[in-house]
Coordinates of C-alpha atoms in Angstrom, one line a residue:
X26 CA 62.3 40.8 55.2
X27 CA 65.2 41.2 57.5
X28 CA 66.9 38.1 59.0
X29 CA 69.2 38.1 62.0
X30 CA 70.9 34.8 63.1
X31 CA 72.7 33.9 66.3
X32 CA 73.3 30.7 68.2
X33 CA 70.9 28.6 66.1
X34 CA 68.1 31.1 66.7
X35 CA 66.7 33.2 63.9
X36 CA 64.9 36.6 64.1
X37 CA 62.7 37.5 61.2
X38 CA 61.4 41.0 60.7
X39 CA 58.6 40.8 58.2
X40 CA 56.2 43.2 56.5
X41 CA 53.0 41.2 56.8
X42 CA 51.0 40.2 53.8
X43 CA 48.6 38.1 55.9
X44 CA 47.2 38.0 59.4
X45 CA 49.7 37.3 62.3
X46 CA 48.4 33.9 63.3
X47 CA 48.5 32.6 59.7
X48 CA 52.1 34.0 59.3
X49 CA 53.3 32.4 62.5
X50 CA 51.7 29.1 61.5
X51 CA 53.3 29.3 58.1
X52 CA 56.8 30.0 59.6
X53 CA 56.5 27.0 62.0
X54 CA 55.3 24.7 59.2
X55 CA 58.5 25.6 57.2
X56 CA 60.9 25.2 60.2
X57 CA 59.6 22.0 61.6
X58 CA 61.9 21.9 64.6
X59 CA 61.5 25.6 65.6
X60 CA 59.0 27.4 67.8
X61 CA 57.9 30.8 66.4
X62 CA 57.3 33.5 69.0
X63 CA 56.1 37.0 68.1
X64 CA 58.2 39.4 70.1
X65 CA 57.2 42.7 68.4
X66 CA 54.1 43.7 66.5
X67 CA 53.0 46.8 64.7
X68 CA 50.8 47.6 61.7
X69 CA 53.8 47.6 59.3
X70 CA 56.2 45.1 61.0
X71 CA 56.2 41.7 62.7
X72 CA 59.3 40.5 64.5
X73 CA 59.3 36.7 65.0
X74 CA 61.9 34.8 67.0
X75 CA 62.5 31.2 65.7
X76 CA 63.9 29.2 68.6
X77 CA 65.1 25.5 68.3
X78 CA 62.4 23.4 69.9
X79 CA 64.9 21.6 72.2
X80 CA 65.4 24.9 74.0
X81 CA 61.7 25.0 75.1
X82 CA 60.6 21.4 74.9
X83 CA 59.0 19.9 78.0
X84 CA 59.0 16.2 77.6
X85 CA 56.0 14.1 78.7
X86 CA 58.6 11.8 79.9
X87 CA 60.1 13.5 83.0
X88 CA 63.0 11.1 83.3
X89 CA 64.7 12.0 79.9
X90 CA 67.3 14.3 81.5
X91 CA 68.2 11.9 84.2
X92 CA 68.7 9.0 81.9
X93 CA 71.0 10.6 79.3
X94 CA 74.1 10.7 81.5
X95 CA 73.8 6.9 82.1
X96 CA 74.2 6.3 78.4
X97 CA 76.2 9.2 77.0
X98 CA 78.4 9.9 80.1
X99 CA 77.4 13.5 80.3
X100 CA 74.6 15.8 81.3
X101 CA 72.8 17.6 78.5
X102 CA 70.7 20.7 78.6
X103 CA 69.9 20.1 74.9
X104 CA 69.2 16.3 74.6
X105 CA 68.4 16.6 70.9
X106 CA 72.1 17.4 70.4
X107 CA 73.4 14.3 72.2
X108 CA 75.0 11.4 70.4
X109 CA 78.0 9.1 70.6
X110 CA 79.8 6.8 68.2
X111 CA 82.0 3.7 68.6
X112 CA 83.4 0.9 66.5
X113 CA 82.8 -2.8 66.6
X114 CA 85.7 -4.0 64.6
X115 CA 85.4 -1.9 61.4
X116 CA 81.7 -1.1 61.7
X117 CA 80.5 2.2 63.0
X118 CA 77.8 2.1 65.7
X119 CA 76.2 5.5 66.2
X120 CA 73.8 6.1 69.2
X121 CA 71.7 9.3 69.3
X122 CA 68.8 10.7 71.3
X123 CA 67.3 12.5 68.3
X124 CA 67.0 10.4 65.1
X125 CA 67.9 13.4 62.9
X126 CA 71.6 13.0 63.8
X127 CA 71.8 9.7 62.0
X128 CA 72.3 11.7 58.9
X129 CA 75.8 12.6 60.1
X130 CA 77.4 9.2 59.8
X131 CA 75.4 8.4 56.7
X132 CA 76.8 11.3 54.8
X133 CA 80.3 10.6 56.1
X134 CA 80.3 7.1 54.6
X135 CA 83.2 6.5 52.1
X136 CA 81.8 7.2 48.7
X137 CA 83.2 3.9 47.4
X138 CA 80.5 2.1 49.3
X139 CA 77.7 4.1 47.8
X140 CA 77.5 2.5 44.3
X141 CA 74.4 0.7 45.5
X142 CA 73.2 0.6 49.1
X143 CA 70.2 -0.6 51.1
X144 CA 68.9 1.2 54.2
X145 CA 67.1 -1.1 56.7
X146 CA 64.9 1.5 58.4
X147 CA 63.3 0.0 61.6
X148 CA 60.9 2.7 62.6
X149 CA 57.2 3.3 63.5
X150 CA 57.4 6.4 61.1
X151 CA 58.7 6.6 57.6
X152 CA 60.7 9.9 58.2
X153 CA 60.3 10.8 54.5
X154 CA 59.2 14.4 55.1
X155 CA 60.5 17.3 53.1
X156 CA 63.5 19.2 54.6
X157 CA 63.3 22.9 54.8
X158 CA 66.1 23.5 52.2
X159 CA 66.2 25.3 48.9
X160 CA 67.7 22.9 46.3
X161 CA 69.0 25.7 44.1
X162 CA 71.7 23.7 42.3
X163 CA 72.0 20.5 40.2
X164 CA 74.5 19.4 42.8
X165 CA 72.2 18.1 45.5
X166 CA 74.7 18.5 48.3
X167 CA 74.6 22.3 47.7
X168 CA 71.5 23.7 49.4
X169 CA 70.5 26.7 51.4
X170 CA 68.1 28.0 54.0
X171 CA 65.8 30.1 51.8
X172 CA 64.8 32.5 54.6
X173 CA 68.1 33.0 56.5
X174 CA 69.9 32.7 53.2
X175 CA 72.5 30.4 54.7
X176 CA 74.4 28.1 52.3
X177 CA 75.2 24.5 53.3
X178 CA 77.4 22.0 51.6
X179 CA 76.1 18.6 52.8
X180 CA 79.4 16.9 52.0
X181 CA 80.9 18.8 55.0
X182 CA 80.0 17.4 58.4
X183 CA 80.0 20.9 59.9
X184 CA 77.3 22.1 57.5
X185 CA 75.2 19.0 58.1
X186 CA 75.4 19.8 61.9
X187 CA 74.3 23.4 61.3
X188 CA 71.5 22.4 59.0
X189 CA 70.1 20.1 61.7
X190 CA 70.7 22.6 64.6
X191 CA 69.0 25.4 62.7
X192 CA 66.0 23.2 62.1
X193 CA 66.3 22.9 58.3
X194 CA 66.5 19.1 58.7
X195 CA 64.3 17.5 61.3
X196 CA 63.4 14.1 62.9
X197 CA 60.9 13.4 60.1
X198 CA 63.0 14.8 57.2
X199 CA 66.6 13.5 57.4
X200 CA 66.3 10.6 54.9
X201 CA 65.6 12.5 51.7
X202 CA 68.9 14.6 51.8
X203 CA 70.8 11.4 51.8
X204 CA 68.8 9.8 49.0
X205 CA 69.2 13.0 46.9
X206 CA 72.9 12.7 46.9
X207 CA 73.3 8.9 46.6
X208 CA 70.7 7.9 44.0
X209 CA 71.1 4.2 43.8
X210 CA 69.4 3.5 47.1
X211 CA 66.8 1.0 48.3
X212 CA 65.0 2.2 51.4
X213 CA 63.3 -0.7 53.2
X214 CA 61.0 0.5 55.9
X215 CA 60.3 -2.2 58.5
X216 CA 57.3 -1.8 60.9
X217 CA 55.6 -4.4 63.2
X218 CA 52.0 -3.6 62.3
X219 CA 51.5 -2.7 58.6
X220 CA 49.6 -3.7 55.5
X221 CA 52.6 -4.7 53.6
X222 CA 53.7 -5.9 50.2
X223 CA 56.8 -7.9 49.1
X224 CA 56.9 -5.8 45.9
X225 CA 59.5 -2.9 46.0
X226 CA 57.8 0.2 44.8
X227 CA 59.4 3.1 43.1
X228 CA 59.1 6.5 44.8
X229 CA 59.8 9.5 42.7
X230 CA 62.0 12.3 43.9
X231 CA 61.1 15.8 42.6
X232 CA 61.5 19.5 43.4
X233 CA 58.4 21.2 44.7
X234 CA 58.2 25.0 44.2
X235 CA 57.3 26.8 47.4
X236 CA 56.4 30.4 48.2
X237 CA 56.9 32.3 51.4
X238 CA 56.3 36.0 51.4
X239 CA 58.4 37.3 48.5
X240 CA 60.5 34.2 48.3
X241 CA 60.2 31.3 45.8
X242 CA 62.3 28.3 46.3
X243 CA 62.6 24.5 45.5
X244 CA 62.0 21.9 48.2
X245 CA 62.8 18.2 47.9
X246 CA 59.7 16.0 48.0
X247 CA 58.5 12.5 47.0
X248 CA 55.6 11.3 45.0
X249 CA 54.3 8.1 43.4
X250 CA 53.7 9.9 40.1
X251 CA 55.3 13.3 39.6
X252 CA 59.1 13.4 39.0
X253 CA 61.7 15.7 37.5
X254 CA 64.7 14.1 39.2
X255 CA 64.8 10.3 39.5
X256 CA 63.3 7.2 41.1
X257 CA 64.5 5.3 44.2
X258 CA 63.3 1.9 45.5
X259 CA 61.0 2.0 48.6
X260 CA 59.7 -1.1 50.3
X261 CA 57.4 -1.3 53.4
X262 CA 57.7 -4.7 54.9
X263 CA 57.6 -6.7 58.1
X264 CA 60.7 -8.1 59.7
X265 CA 60.0 -11.6 58.3
X266 CA 60.2 -10.3 54.7
X267 CA 63.6 -8.5 54.9
X268 CA 65.6 -11.4 53.4
X269 CA 63.2 -11.6 50.4
X270 CA 63.5 -8.0 49.4
X271 CA 67.2 -7.0 49.9
X272 CA 69.0 -6.6 46.5
X273 CA 72.4 -5.1 47.5
X274 CA 75.5 -6.2 49.3
X275 CA 75.9 -3.0 51.3
X276 CA 73.6 -2.2 54.2
X277 CA 72.9 0.6 56.6
X278 CA 71.0 -0.7 59.6
X279 CA 68.9 2.2 61.1
X280 CA 66.9 1.6 64.2
X281 CA 64.5 4.0 65.8
X282 CA 63.6 2.5 69.2
X283 CA 59.9 3.4 68.7
X284 CA 59.9 0.4 66.4
X285 CA 59.9 -1.7 69.5
X286 CA 57.3 0.4 71.4
X287 CA 55.7 3.7 70.5
X288 CA 54.0 5.3 73.5
X289 CA 52.9 8.4 71.7
X290 CA 50.7 8.3 68.6
X291 CA 49.7 12.1 68.9
X292 CA 46.2 11.0 69.7
X293 CA 44.7 11.7 73.2
X294 CA 42.5 8.6 72.7
X295 CA 45.4 6.3 72.0
X296 CA 46.4 4.0 74.8
X297 CA 49.1 1.4 74.7
X298 CA 49.8 -1.0 77.5
X299 CA 53.2 -1.0 79.1
X300 CA 55.9 -3.1 77.5
X301 CA 57.7 -5.5 79.9
X302 CA 61.5 -5.8 79.8
X303 CA 61.1 -9.4 78.9
X304 CA 58.9 -8.5 75.9
X305 CA 61.4 -5.8 74.9
X306 CA 64.3 -8.2 75.1
X307 CA 62.4 -10.7 72.9
X308 CA 61.8 -8.0 70.3
X309 CA 65.5 -7.0 70.3
X310 CA 66.7 -10.6 70.0
X311 CA 64.2 -11.1 67.1
X312 CA 65.5 -8.1 65.1
X313 CA 69.2 -9.2 65.3
X314 CA 68.4 -12.9 64.7
X315 CA 66.7 -11.8 61.5
X316 CA 69.7 -9.7 60.5
X317 CA 72.0 -12.7 61.0
X318 CA 69.7 -14.9 58.9
X319 CA 70.1 -12.7 55.8
X320 CA 72.0 -14.9 53.4
X321 CA 74.9 -13.8 51.2
X322 CA 78.1 -11.9 51.8
X323 CA 76.6 -8.6 52.8
X324 CA 78.4 -5.8 54.6
X325 CA 76.8 -3.6 57.3
X326 CA 78.5 -0.3 56.9
X327 CA 77.0 1.2 60.0
X328 CA 74.4 0.9 62.6
X329 CA 72.4 4.1 63.7
X330 CA 70.2 3.8 66.8
X331 CA 67.9 6.5 68.0
X332 CA 66.2 6.6 71.4
X333 CA 63.4 8.9 70.4
X334 CA 62.2 10.8 73.5
X335 CA 58.4 10.8 74.1
X336 CA 57.9 7.9 71.7
X337 CA 60.2 5.3 73.3
X338 CA 60.0 5.8 77.1
X339 CA 63.4 6.6 78.8
X340 CA 63.0 3.9 81.4
X341 CA 63.9 1.4 78.6
X342 CA 66.9 3.3 77.3
X343 CA 69.7 2.0 79.4
X344 CA 68.6 -1.6 79.0
X345 CA 68.1 -1.2 75.2
X346 CA 71.5 0.5 74.7
X347 CA 73.4 -2.2 76.5
X348 CA 71.5 -5.0 74.8
X349 CA 71.9 -3.6 71.3
X350 CA 75.6 -3.2 71.9
X351 CA 75.9 -6.8 73.1
X352 CA 74.0 -8.1 70.0
X353 CA 76.1 -6.1 67.6
X354 CA 79.2 -7.4 69.4
X355 CA 78.0 -10.9 68.9
X356 CA 77.6 -10.3 65.2
X357 CA 81.0 -8.7 64.9
X358 CA 82.7 -11.6 66.8
X359 CA 81.0 -14.2 64.6
X360 CA 82.2 -12.3 61.4
X361 CA 78.6 -12.1 60.1
X362 CA 78.3 -9.2 57.7
X363 CA 81.0 -7.1 59.3

């Protein structure tokens, strides 16, 4: 297999061991955020171009490109690559279009904070998918792309950026690379409509052996039973139960805006009535009211907020961005947590 890389696009030349459709499907299932296009085909060789999905994506939401400049002060041909950061007093606030980029500030947190930390993950999805990375070393920041044979050191922000841009880490798989490095972590997943339990459950992190063509490599995965690495705490709760389950003094507050309203359930039969701005404001106020009610001297290290195109409609983005900044500013000025 020959691999050529350029500008976050990868060209694979493969001697097929299976039919073409199956091979393309297999490649796309590995690179979650890539589109696989067959550009050359013969009996002995298949050439597949792996293109980042954001280069080809057509949003159901036609207003995405028009809304981005109102928030991020720039036009973007690649909205998945758009983010900005600011500080409210000493606390980092990181706004992004694509949730994957939340990993950048997380991995840039000063290690002194990471003795024990809780992630409050407000999201309609758990985002606990397996990143397409080969964990070849006992140092879980040293990983590689098993097909392109590109090494990453996830302690370096440039490598994290490339791992996301090349599709090795995606919108549903950005949490496990953080947990793998900083083991004493409690992930609290908050959803509005769940069958929940106040009991924190142990999820087990392990390396799953994968095979692609002639390659064998280890991918990070989670399970309730199998483990050869370690356990981390995972809780799935409603917002009213947060204060009863937090067991650390250090917090990351991670908000995917589809927590407030998810228009897309990947089901053609699914229909959800429109959310009014009054209802949205009420939900936003409720989240931050609950955050302020958490008792004890806890420190929020950073806020990460994702707009999530095609899940959370862009017509709500500008209002949500301004309202969240106002609510965070109120917390900062009251000296709660920060």
